[in-house]
Amino acid sequence: MIWVDSLRKMGVPAAVGAFTWVVFVYCAIILPSVWFTRFFERKLAADFQARVGPDHAGLHGFLQPLADLLKQLQKHGHLPPNRKENAWLLLYSVALCSTLAVLPLGAGLVLVDTPTAGLIPFWAVLALSLGAVVLGTGGAARSVPAGLGSVRVASQAIIAALPAILSFMCAAVASRGFSWTAFVGAQGAWPGSWTLLAGPFQWLAFLVFLASGLALLGIAPFDSGFSSDLQRGVESNLSGRRLALFQLGRFYAFFFWSLVAVAVFLGGWNLPAALQFGEWTGALLVIIKAYLLMIGVTWFARANPRIRVDQTAAFLWKVATPLAALALLGETAWVYLKAAYL
Amino acid sequence: MSASALNISTWRIGPFSELLPGPLALKLDLDGELIAGAQVERGFLHRGVEKSFEVRRWGAVSVSADRVDPECAPSYELAVVSAVEEIAGVTPAPRIEAIRRVVCELSRIASHLLATVRMAQAVGSETIPHYLLRDRERVLELFELLVGSRFAFNFLRVGGVAAEVSDGFCERALQVCDLLRERLREYNDILSFNEIFSSRTRDLGVLSAADVSLLGITGPNARAAGVAVDARRQAPYCGYALVDSDMAAEPSGEALRGSAHDRFLQRLREIHESISIVRESLGLAAEAGGATLPPVPEIPAGECYVRVEGPRGAIGCYVVSDGGEFPARVQFVTPSLRALAAVPRLLRGTRLEDLRLLLASLDISVSEADR
C-alpha cells in the first residue's frame, strides 16, 4: 500500500495513514465520480430523449450536480427529525463507506488485500439492504410506501445474493483466489486475456454477476424498492441532507459494484507495458472502465421499462441462479480438464 | 415497530398522488403486495361544469364544454353543439362537418398519445414518454395554428365554427399525419414488441366482454375487449357516414381479451384510423369559403340527447331549452365514469406495482368523471 508506506516514512502511524487514505478516496474519487457520472448520464439521457438536458449551471450544465446538491442541502425535512432515523442513516453510511478500504484501484492502492478481500463487497450490499429495511420500517415507520419499499429491497437482496456469490466464485475458479491481486493478476491488459473471456462460461458469470449485483443493491433497472409506484419507496421519508446522504450511499454502492466487476472480470488495472506509468494510471483505467460500465447499465435502464419485483425475483431464481450454477460447474470442469489433458 | 405504526394491510392513496390519473382516493386492502380489495372515492374534481352552462348564453356553450375534459375538448364541444343544432333545426354545411371531424380526430390522436404516455410512465420508462410527447406536441401545434390555443378550444359554434381554417393548416395537418404514420411503427418497436412492456401488460386488468356490457363501458376500453361499440359507425353524426374508414371494426388475427396490452394496442390502432379520417376529411375542409362565425340562431323550447364518440368512449349530451337566452339544463354521460366503475373489480388480485399501470391503461379522466 504505497500511500500508507510513504506516510510511514514521514513518521505517520499506519492507522492514521489508512484513515487519511479512506478520506482521500472518498473526497478525491467518490465525490467527483458522482459529479461526472451524474452529469454525463443526464446529458446522454437528454440526447436519447430528444431534449437539451441541464445547460444553465456552468458550461453545458457541468455544474448542475453541484447545484442539485447545494439545493438539497438547503432543504428542510418535510417530516420532523427522527433520532432513530438519523442514527440508522449514519450507521448505514459508515458501514457502506467502510468498504472504501477494499476499493480495488491498483495493486499498491488497496488498503486491505487479504486472501478473502474479494468477499468484502458483499458487506456493502448487506449494509445497503439492511439500512434500507431499517430506514423504511424500523427507523421511520411512518408510511406504507417506505415500509413496502424496504421489504422489496430486502427480498430482492436475499434472492440476488445466491446468483451473485455463485458467479463470483466462478471468477475465483479462473483466478484461483479471492484477493484483488489474484483476481487482477490472472488477467492481462487486452480483452482477450480478461476473465470475461477466460473460459467458455465466464461471460455468463459476468452477466449474472452484474444483473444480480444491481438487484442486490436496488439499482435501476432493478430499483422497484425505490420506484415511483411507491412514491420513491424507501426514500419517501427522506428529504434534504438525509436524502442527499442516502442517495450518495446508493450511488457509491453502484460505483463500488462496477469497480468490483471491472477488477474481477474486465481486466482490472492491467495496462499494456508501454502505457504503465505507475499505480495511478492503473487506478485511472479502473475508474474509467467502471464509469463506462455504469453508463452502459444506465443506458439500458433508461431505454427500457421496469420489470416488477416479482418478475425480478422470478428472473433471479429461475434464470440467473441456474445460469450461475451452470457457469460455476462448467468453469470448474473446464479448468480441471484443461489442467489434466492440455 | 408497533403494528399500528406500520399498518401494511390498508393503504389510502390520494386524493393527490402520482399513482392516480387525477384527484381520486383509493382505499386499498393489501395482502403483501397483492391488492385484496379496493374502494374508489371520487368527486374531488367536481366543479359544477354542467351547471355553468345555465349561466352562459347559447352562443357560449363551447366555453363550458371545454371545461368538462380539457384533453378532448372538441368532442364535448361537438356533443353540445350538435344537440343545440338539433333543437334549433340547424344543419351545418358538409364542409363545416369536415372541419369538425378533423379537429375531433386530431384531439383523439392527442388524447390516445397521452394515454400511451401515461402507460409508458407507469411501467417506469423514462425515454419512451418523451418520444410520444414530442409527437403529441406536433398535434397541439396544429390546434394552435387553427384555433389559437392548445387546450381550451372554444372553436365550435352552433351552426358552424368560430373562424375560417388558417392558411397552411391543411398542408401541415397532412404532414403531421404522415409523420404519425411513421411514428406508429416506431411505437410498435419500442413498446408493443418490448418484452418487458408486454410481459407486464398482457395479463393485466382483463376486462371481459361481460363486464363491459354490465358496466356500460364504451370506447377503446370496450373495443379492446372485443365489443365493437362505436357511435361513429353505429349512429353516424357529423358526416361520419361519408367516411369510409373501418372505425371499430374487429381486428383480424388474435382474439381480443381486454387486457391492458389490448387496450394499448387498440389505442394505437385508433390513432391509425383517426389519421385516415383526418386525411379523408381534410380534402373537403381545404376548400374555400363558408366557415365564418355564424350568428347564434333562435333556440326554441325543446330537448335533445346526442351521442358522440369521444377519445375515451361514448359521450352523451342532454340539452334542454325553455326558449330563453340560456340553456335550461345540460347534462353529460361521460365514459370515464363507467371505466372508473370497473376499477375495484380489476384491481382485486393485482399487484401493487401494477396499480398505476392498470389505471393508466383504462385512460380515466377524473375531470370528465367528476365534471
Short mmCIF file of C-alpha atoms in Angstrom, two decimals, chain B residues 79 82-83 86-87 303-308 314-320 331-334 338:
data_model
loop_
_atom_site.label_atom_id
_atom_site.label_comp_id
_atom_site.label_asym_id
_atom_site.label_seq_id
_atom_site.Cartn_x
_atom_site.Cartn_y
_atom_site.Cartn_z
CA ALA B 79 -71.69 16.95 -28.44
CA SER B 82 -74.90 19.13 -32.17
CA ALA B 83 -77.60 18.87 -29.51
CA GLU B 86 -80.83 19.60 -33.34
CA ILE B 87 -83.12 21.69 -31.14
CA GLU B 303 -84.80 18.97 -25.65
CA CYS B 304 -82.33 16.70 -27.30
CA TYR B 305 -79.98 13.86 -26.46
CA VAL B 306 -76.93 13.40 -28.63
CA ARG B 307 -74.24 10.77 -28.55
CA VAL B 308 -70.78 11.33 -29.97
CA ALA B 314 -69.34 7.50 -25.96
CA ILE B 315 -70.15 10.98 -24.71
CA GLY B 316 -73.86 11.54 -24.15
CA CYS B 317 -75.15 15.08 -24.02
CA TYR B 318 -78.66 16.04 -22.99
CA VAL B 319 -79.68 19.63 -23.61
CA VAL B 320 -82.97 21.21 -22.53
CA GLN B 331 -76.05 17.05 -18.72
CA PHE B 332 -73.39 14.66 -19.84
CA VAL B 333 -72.84 10.94 -19.81
CA THR B 334 -69.10 10.50 -19.54
CA ARG B 338 -68.12 3.99 -16.41
#
